Amino acid sequence: MSPQFVDFDSDGQLDIVAGIFDGSPHLVRGTEQGWGKPEQIFDRNGERIVLNAFWNFDTKKWDSTNKFDAKGQGKKGSDGEGQITSAVAFDWDGDGDLDLLLGDYRSGKVFRRLNEGTAQKPAFSLVNELVHAAGQPIDVPGKVATLRLVDWNKDGLLDLACGSMGDPYGEGDGGGVFLFLNTGSQQAPTFAAPMTLVECSKKGATEPTRPDSGLYMDFGDHDSDGDFDMVVGGYSHWQPAAVVLTAAQEARVEQLKAEIALLSKDMTAIHEAMSKATAGLDEAAATKKRDEMYAARKDELSGIGKKRQTLQQELDPLVPGAKRVSYVWLYENVGASAKAPASPR
């Protein structure tokens, strides 16, 4: 999620660093022949870098650990639920190699893993150290969705920007974008209290007006005026205004709802039959049986799905449901200068 292009191993080729939903940072190496296969990033002991929650590829189940919490941090430090879904490589201590910053999808916290190896052969520390701002652990409102580094105020130091997830499906508050200015040095970053670039969404609009959840941002001088503008990708949530229906349309709405309910019931019955047929079987046998049953009823399931989709497409304009659609938004920086930027509009 939110990939970063960076020369991770100092070989002159751009690589890709990204956190993904399995709870680990990953690396895709760039070569003269193209991109390599994604690989997990490991610590100096050869162990997978995780916070607390992660997908276990051996057991094929979600797993958890507090093994990599910093001493004294325990469950209070990372809520015992930390899950890496965002990562950036950044020379934290100015020693010429890249360290890792890790964003927590299940909280607003940011962690670091220092590189104790070299620029060519990274070897990351064994614990997740909380990153602080204004003397307190960073706590991004709405959970961390992405991390970005940008010299926002052009002082030669990289600042930290965090986009937040917010409530991705429900009616709870959405995400925003926050900037932590680096007031330290290249050898010892110190982050100030956050500046709000985009406030957390309260949702409730009747049309798409802004990114509401899953805010992923990047920076560039869009209008060549010497300061940073921002593009933000994210989901917009809105509830279209109700439509005034004629009597004939109201009757059709009830008919469509009834037909959709029957089709949904038929589909549920098929899936329940599959579950019943695989109950008590071991994983391999259950998978084989499920695949056989799905192949036998694939056309039937497809037909039900297409009919339901057609009916839903007719129903939607008559009874508009809640919408959730992804867009990319441009925020222009309207500050007086690059040295004194204002919040973007």
Short mmCIF file of C-alpha atoms in Angstrom, two decimals:
data_model
loop_
_atom_site.label_atom_id
_atom_site.label_comp_id
_atom_site.label_asym_id
_atom_site.label_seq_id
_atom_site.Cartn_x
_atom_site.Cartn_y
_atom_site.Cartn_z
CA MET A 1 0.00 0.00 0.00
CA SER A 2 1.32 3.45 -0.95
CA PRO A 3 4.62 2.37 -2.57
CA GLN A 4 7.79 4.43 -2.28
CA PHE A 5 10.42 4.53 -5.05
CA VAL A 6 13.85 4.53 -3.42
CA ASP A 7 17.31 3.02 -3.96
CA PHE A 8 16.94 0.68 -1.00
CA ASP A 9 20.26 -1.19 -1.36
CA SER A 10 22.37 1.62 -2.86
CA ASP A 11 23.04 -0.19 -6.16
CA GLY A 12 22.05 2.68 -8.41
CA GLN A 13 18.65 1.17 -9.28
CA LEU A 14 15.34 2.40 -7.95
CA ASP A 15 13.49 -0.16 -5.83
CA ILE A 16 9.97 -0.16 -4.36
CA VAL A 17 9.29 -0.25 -0.62
CA ALA A 18 5.71 -0.72 0.55
CA GLY A 19 3.72 -1.97 3.48
CA ILE A 20 0.85 -4.27 2.56
CA PHE A 21 -2.14 -5.64 4.44
CA ASP A 22 -0.34 -8.82 5.58
CA GLY A 23 1.41 -6.73 8.26
CA SER A 24 4.94 -6.52 6.83
CA PRO A 25 7.03 -4.10 4.78
CA HIS A 26 7.97 -5.50 1.38
CA LEU A 27 10.69 -4.77 -1.16
CA VAL A 28 10.62 -5.06 -4.95
CA ARG A 29 14.13 -4.72 -6.32
CA GLY A 30 14.77 -2.81 -9.51
CA THR A 31 17.23 -4.29 -12.00
CA GLU A 32 18.38 -3.48 -15.50
CA GLN A 33 16.02 -6.24 -16.68
CA GLY A 34 13.00 -4.86 -14.79
CA TRP A 35 11.34 -5.44 -11.43
CA GLY A 36 12.06 -8.48 -9.29
CA LYS A 37 9.56 -10.43 -7.23
CA PRO A 38 8.19 -8.89 -4.00
CA GLU A 39 10.07 -10.02 -0.91
CA GLN A 40 9.60 -9.44 2.78
CA ILE A 41 12.06 -7.18 4.58
CA PHE A 42 13.81 -8.90 7.49
CA ASP A 43 15.60 -7.73 10.62
CA ARG A 44 19.26 -8.41 11.40
CA ASN A 45 18.35 -11.88 12.74
CA GLY A 46 16.56 -12.83 9.55
CA GLU A 47 13.10 -12.52 11.09
CA ARG A 48 10.16 -10.91 9.35
CA ILE A 49 9.54 -7.30 10.41
CA VAL A 50 6.07 -6.97 11.97
CA LEU A 51 4.38 -4.96 14.71
CA ASN A 52 1.85 -7.19 16.49
CA ALA A 53 -0.79 -8.49 14.09
CA PHE A 54 0.29 -10.24 10.89
CA TRP A 55 -0.79 -12.90 8.41
CA ASN A 56 1.06 -16.15 9.07
CA PHE A 57 1.86 -17.66 5.66
CA ASP A 58 2.74 -21.02 7.23
CA THR A 59 -0.52 -21.54 9.14
CA LYS A 60 -2.56 -19.39 6.70
CA LYS A 61 -4.14 -17.59 9.64
CA TRP A 62 -3.85 -14.21 11.36
CA ASP A 63 -1.29 -14.33 14.15
CA SER A 64 -0.03 -11.91 16.81
CA THR A 65 3.08 -11.26 18.88
CA ASN A 66 4.53 -8.71 21.31
CA LYS A 67 8.06 -9.98 20.69
CA PHE A 68 9.18 -6.85 18.86
CA ASP A 69 7.77 -4.21 21.22
CA ALA A 70 10.39 -1.96 22.76
CA LYS A 71 11.27 -2.64 26.40
CA GLY A 72 8.63 -1.20 28.72
CA GLN A 73 6.35 -0.48 25.79
CA GLY A 74 4.29 -3.66 25.87
CA LYS A 75 0.65 -3.57 24.93
CA LYS A 76 0.27 0.03 26.08
CA GLY A 77 2.89 1.20 23.61
CA SER A 78 1.37 -0.40 20.53
CA ASP A 79 -2.12 -1.26 21.74
CA GLY A 80 -1.13 -4.92 21.29
CA GLU A 81 -2.80 -4.73 17.89
CA GLY A 82 -0.27 -2.97 15.66
CA GLN A 83 -0.40 -3.92 11.98
CA ILE A 84 2.04 -2.51 9.43
CA THR A 85 0.37 -1.48 6.20
CA SER A 86 2.60 1.50 5.30
CA ALA A 87 6.37 1.92 5.27
CA VAL A 88 9.00 4.35 4.01
CA ALA A 89 12.78 4.09 3.92
CA PHE A 90 14.46 7.16 5.43
CA ASP A 91 18.00 7.88 6.70
CA TRP A 92 16.84 8.60 10.23
CA ASP A 93 20.26 9.09 11.83
CA GLY A 94 22.21 10.57 8.92
CA ASP A 95 24.72 7.72 8.74
CA GLY A 96 24.33 7.14 5.00
CA ASP A 97 22.03 4.11 5.06
CA LEU A 98 18.26 3.79 5.01
CA ASP A 99 16.22 3.06 8.11
CA LEU A 100 12.51 2.20 8.14
CA LEU A 101 9.47 4.11 9.34
CA LEU A 102 6.38 1.94 9.83
CA GLY A 103 2.77 3.09 9.99
CA ASP A 104 0.17 1.27 12.07
CA TYR A 105 -3.16 0.59 10.34
CA ARG A 106 -4.82 -0.26 13.66
CA SER A 107 -3.79 2.94 15.46
CA GLY A 108 -2.29 6.30 14.66
CA LYS A 109 1.21 5.33 15.74
CA VAL A 110 4.44 5.43 13.76
CA PHE A 111 7.46 3.24 14.55
CA ARG A 112 11.07 3.08 13.40
CA ARG A 113 13.58 0.30 12.79
CA LEU A 114 17.17 1.52 12.54
CA ASN A 115 19.51 -0.01 9.96
CA GLU A 116 22.43 -1.50 11.88
CA GLY A 117 24.03 -2.82 8.71
CA THR A 118 25.21 -0.88 5.69
CA ALA A 119 23.65 0.96 2.78
CA GLN A 120 24.31 -2.05 0.54
CA LYS A 121 23.32 -4.71 3.06
CA PRO A 122 20.64 -3.41 5.44
CA ALA A 123 20.29 -5.17 8.81
CA PHE A 124 17.43 -3.74 10.80
CA SER A 125 17.10 -3.52 14.58
CA LEU A 126 14.97 -6.02 16.48
CA VAL A 127 12.38 -3.77 18.13
CA ASN A 128 9.78 -1.26 17.00
CA GLU A 129 10.59 2.13 18.52
CA LEU A 130 7.78 4.68 18.77
CA VAL A 131 8.34 7.91 16.85
CA HIS A 132 7.52 11.05 18.85
CA ALA A 133 6.31 14.53 17.98
CA ALA A 134 6.27 17.43 20.43
CA GLY A 135 7.46 15.02 23.12
CA GLN A 136 4.60 12.55 22.71
CA PRO A 137 4.19 9.41 20.59
CA ILE A 138 2.74 10.33 17.21
CA ASP A 139 -0.97 9.52 17.20
CA VAL A 140 -2.48 10.24 13.79
CA PRO A 141 -6.28 10.74 14.02
CA GLY A 142 -8.08 8.00 12.13
CA LYS A 143 -5.28 5.38 11.96
CA VAL A 144 -2.26 5.54 9.63
CA ALA A 145 -2.98 4.91 5.96
CA THR A 146 0.26 6.17 4.43
CA LEU A 147 3.56 7.88 5.21
CA ARG A 148 5.42 10.36 3.04
CA LEU A 149 8.63 12.37 3.45
CA VAL A 150 8.81 15.89 2.06
CA ASP A 151 10.92 18.98 2.77
CA TRP A 152 7.74 21.03 3.14
CA ASN A 153 9.35 24.26 4.37
CA LYS A 154 12.53 23.88 2.28
CA ASP A 155 14.94 23.99 5.23
CA GLY A 156 16.95 20.98 4.07
CA LEU A 157 15.27 18.56 6.50
CA LEU A 158 12.71 15.94 5.58
CA ASP A 159 9.37 16.37 7.28
CA LEU A 160 6.86 13.58 7.88
CA ALA A 161 3.38 13.58 6.36
CA CYS A 162 0.75 11.06 7.42
CA GLY A 163 -2.53 10.30 5.68
CA SER A 164 -5.12 8.54 7.78
CA MET A 165 -7.67 5.83 7.07
CA GLY A 166 -10.72 6.89 9.06
CA ASP A 167 -13.82 4.70 9.04
CA PRO A 168 -13.53 3.07 5.58
CA TYR A 169 -17.10 1.74 5.31
CA GLY A 170 -19.36 3.06 8.07
CA GLU A 171 -20.63 6.46 9.13
CA GLY A 172 -17.81 7.21 11.57
CA ASP A 173 -15.34 10.04 11.02
CA GLY A 174 -13.12 9.75 7.98
CA GLY A 175 -9.43 10.40 7.56
CA GLY A 176 -7.25 13.48 7.06
CA VAL A 177 -3.68 14.52 6.22
CA PHE A 178 -1.23 15.73 8.86
CA LEU A 179 2.28 17.18 8.62
CA PHE A 180 5.00 16.90 11.27
CA LEU A 181 7.77 19.45 10.66
CA ASN A 182 11.31 18.27 11.39
CA THR A 183 12.80 20.80 13.79
CA GLY A 184 15.88 18.72 14.58
CA SER A 185 18.84 17.89 12.38
CA GLN A 186 19.86 15.42 9.70
CA GLN A 187 21.45 13.23 12.39
CA ALA A 188 18.63 13.52 14.93
CA PRO A 189 15.14 14.31 13.63
CA THR A 190 12.76 16.00 16.05
CA PHE A 191 9.17 16.38 14.95
CA ALA A 192 6.89 19.21 16.00
CA ALA A 193 3.19 18.96 16.79
CA PRO A 194 1.13 18.15 13.70
CA MET A 195 -0.14 20.69 11.21
CA THR A 196 -3.49 19.75 9.72
CA LEU A 197 -3.38 19.85 5.92
CA VAL A 198 -6.74 18.13 5.47
CA GLU A 199 -9.12 17.83 8.39
CA CYS A 200 -10.67 14.48 9.25
CA SER A 201 -13.94 14.14 7.38
CA LYS A 202 -17.29 14.22 9.12
CA LYS A 203 -18.92 12.74 5.99
CA GLY A 204 -22.66 13.40 5.48
CA ALA A 205 -22.45 15.05 2.04
CA THR A 206 -25.05 14.49 -0.69
CA GLU A 207 -22.40 14.49 -3.44
CA PRO A 208 -18.67 13.73 -3.65
CA THR A 209 -16.89 16.79 -2.23
CA ARG A 210 -13.60 15.46 -0.77
CA PRO A 211 -11.63 12.32 0.13
CA ASP A 212 -13.33 10.84 3.18
CA SER A 213 -11.44 7.63 3.94
CA GLY A 214 -8.17 5.95 3.05
CA LEU A 215 -6.27 9.16 2.31
CA TYR A 216 -3.04 8.59 0.35
CA MET A 217 -1.17 11.76 -0.54
CA ASP A 218 1.90 12.88 -2.42
CA PHE A 219 3.52 16.24 -3.04
CA GLY A 220 4.77 18.28 -5.98
CA ASP A 221 4.77 21.83 -7.33
CA HIS A 222 1.69 21.48 -9.55
CA ASP A 223 1.52 25.15 -10.58
CA SER A 224 5.27 25.94 -10.61
CA ASP A 225 4.93 28.71 -8.00
CA GLY A 226 7.76 27.45 -5.79
CA ASP A 227 5.78 25.66 -3.08
CA PHE A 228 4.39 22.17 -2.61
CA ASP A 229 0.87 21.30 -3.68
CA MET A 230 -0.69 17.99 -2.79
CA VAL A 231 -2.60 15.24 -4.55
CA VAL A 232 -4.73 12.96 -2.39
CA GLY A 233 -6.26 9.67 -3.39
CA GLY A 234 -9.12 8.35 -1.32
CA TYR A 235 -12.72 7.23 -1.13
CA SER A 236 -15.49 9.80 -1.14
CA HIS A 237 -18.61 8.80 0.81
CA TRP A 238 -21.96 10.40 0.18
CA GLN A 239 -25.69 9.78 0.35
CA PRO A 240 -27.55 11.15 -2.70
CA ALA A 241 -30.72 13.09 -2.01
CA ALA A 242 -33.93 11.07 -2.05
CA VAL A 243 -35.95 10.98 -5.27
CA VAL A 244 -39.65 11.92 -5.34
CA LEU A 245 -41.36 8.91 -6.94
CA THR A 246 -44.63 8.52 -8.81
CA ALA A 247 -47.06 5.82 -7.72
CA ALA A 248 -45.93 3.64 -10.64
CA GLN A 249 -42.27 4.07 -9.63
CA GLU A 250 -43.05 3.19 -6.00
CA ALA A 251 -44.75 -0.01 -7.15
CA ARG A 252 -41.75 -0.86 -9.32
CA VAL A 253 -39.39 -0.26 -6.39
CA GLU A 254 -41.26 -2.81 -4.27
CA GLN A 255 -41.20 -5.32 -7.13
CA LEU A 256 -37.48 -4.86 -7.69
CA LYS A 257 -36.71 -5.25 -3.97
CA ALA A 258 -38.74 -8.48 -3.83
CA GLU A 259 -36.99 -9.95 -6.87
CA ILE A 260 -33.55 -9.02 -5.54
CA ALA A 261 -34.40 -10.60 -2.16
CA LEU A 262 -35.40 -13.88 -3.86
CA LEU A 263 -32.17 -13.98 -5.88
CA SER A 264 -30.13 -13.26 -2.74
CA LYS A 265 -31.94 -16.09 -0.96
CA ASP A 266 -31.10 -18.49 -3.81
CA MET A 267 -27.42 -17.52 -3.69
CA THR A 268 -27.30 -17.89 0.09
CA ALA A 269 -28.82 -21.37 -0.17
CA ILE A 270 -26.09 -22.48 -2.59
CA HIS A 271 -23.32 -21.23 -0.31
CA GLU A 272 -24.93 -22.83 2.73
CA ALA A 273 -25.07 -26.14 0.86
CA MET A 274 -21.34 -25.84 0.15
CA SER A 275 -20.60 -25.10 3.80
CA LYS A 276 -22.72 -28.06 4.95
CA ALA A 277 -21.00 -30.42 2.48
CA THR A 278 -17.52 -29.43 3.71
CA ALA A 279 -18.28 -29.43 7.45
CA GLY A 280 -15.97 -31.73 9.38
CA LEU A 281 -13.50 -32.22 6.51
CA ASP A 282 -9.84 -31.37 6.88
CA GLU A 283 -8.60 -28.27 5.04
CA ALA A 284 -7.37 -30.08 1.92
CA ALA A 285 -10.51 -32.19 1.55
CA ALA A 286 -12.78 -29.21 2.24
CA THR A 287 -11.00 -27.13 -0.40
CA LYS A 288 -11.28 -29.96 -2.96
CA LYS A 289 -14.99 -30.49 -2.22
CA ARG A 290 -15.71 -26.76 -2.33
CA ASP A 291 -13.93 -26.39 -5.67
CA GLU A 292 -15.90 -29.32 -7.12
CA MET A 293 -19.23 -27.90 -5.98
CA TYR A 294 -18.37 -24.42 -7.21
CA ALA A 295 -17.40 -25.77 -10.65
CA ALA A 296 -20.71 -27.66 -10.84
CA ARG A 297 -22.78 -24.57 -9.97
CA LYS A 298 -20.56 -21.85 -11.40
CA ASP A 299 -22.93 -20.97 -14.26
CA GLU A 300 -25.90 -20.91 -11.89
CA LEU A 301 -24.13 -18.57 -9.49
CA SER A 302 -23.01 -16.34 -12.35
CA GLY A 303 -26.57 -16.15 -13.70
CA ILE A 304 -27.98 -15.19 -10.31
CA GLY A 305 -25.30 -12.53 -9.90
CA LYS A 306 -25.97 -10.98 -13.31
CA LYS A 307 -29.74 -10.90 -12.75
CA ARG A 308 -29.31 -9.29 -9.35
CA GLN A 309 -26.89 -6.71 -10.77
CA THR A 310 -29.32 -5.79 -13.56
CA LEU A 311 -32.17 -5.32 -11.09
CA GLN A 312 -29.96 -3.31 -8.73
CA GLN A 313 -28.91 -1.00 -11.57
CA GLU A 314 -32.58 -0.24 -12.22
CA LEU A 315 -33.29 0.25 -8.50
CA ASP A 316 -30.38 2.58 -7.70
CA PRO A 317 -31.67 5.71 -9.49
CA LEU A 318 -35.08 5.27 -7.83
CA VAL A 319 -33.80 4.65 -4.30
CA PRO A 320 -30.23 5.99 -4.22
CA GLY A 321 -28.08 4.11 -1.75
CA ALA A 322 -24.95 5.31 0.02
CA LYS A 323 -22.03 5.78 -2.38
CA ARG A 324 -18.34 5.04 -1.88
CA VAL A 325 -16.15 5.84 -4.89
CA SER A 326 -12.40 6.47 -5.15
CA TYR A 327 -11.07 9.68 -6.70
CA VAL A 328 -7.83 11.66 -6.85
CA TRP A 329 -8.02 15.25 -5.55
CA LEU A 330 -5.69 18.23 -6.04
CA TYR A 331 -5.05 20.56 -3.09
CA GLU A 332 -3.35 23.78 -4.15
CA ASN A 333 -1.04 25.40 -1.61
CA VAL A 334 -2.22 29.02 -1.28
CA GLY A 335 0.48 30.10 1.20
CA ALA A 336 2.37 33.33 0.64
CA SER A 337 5.65 31.54 0.04
CA ALA A 338 7.41 28.21 0.32
CA LYS A 339 8.90 29.39 3.63
CA ALA A 340 5.50 30.12 5.16
CA PRO A 341 2.98 27.74 3.62
CA ALA A 342 -0.65 27.82 4.59
CA SER A 343 -2.93 24.85 4.79
CA PRO A 344 -4.02 23.85 1.28
CA ARG A 345 -7.54 24.55 0.15
#
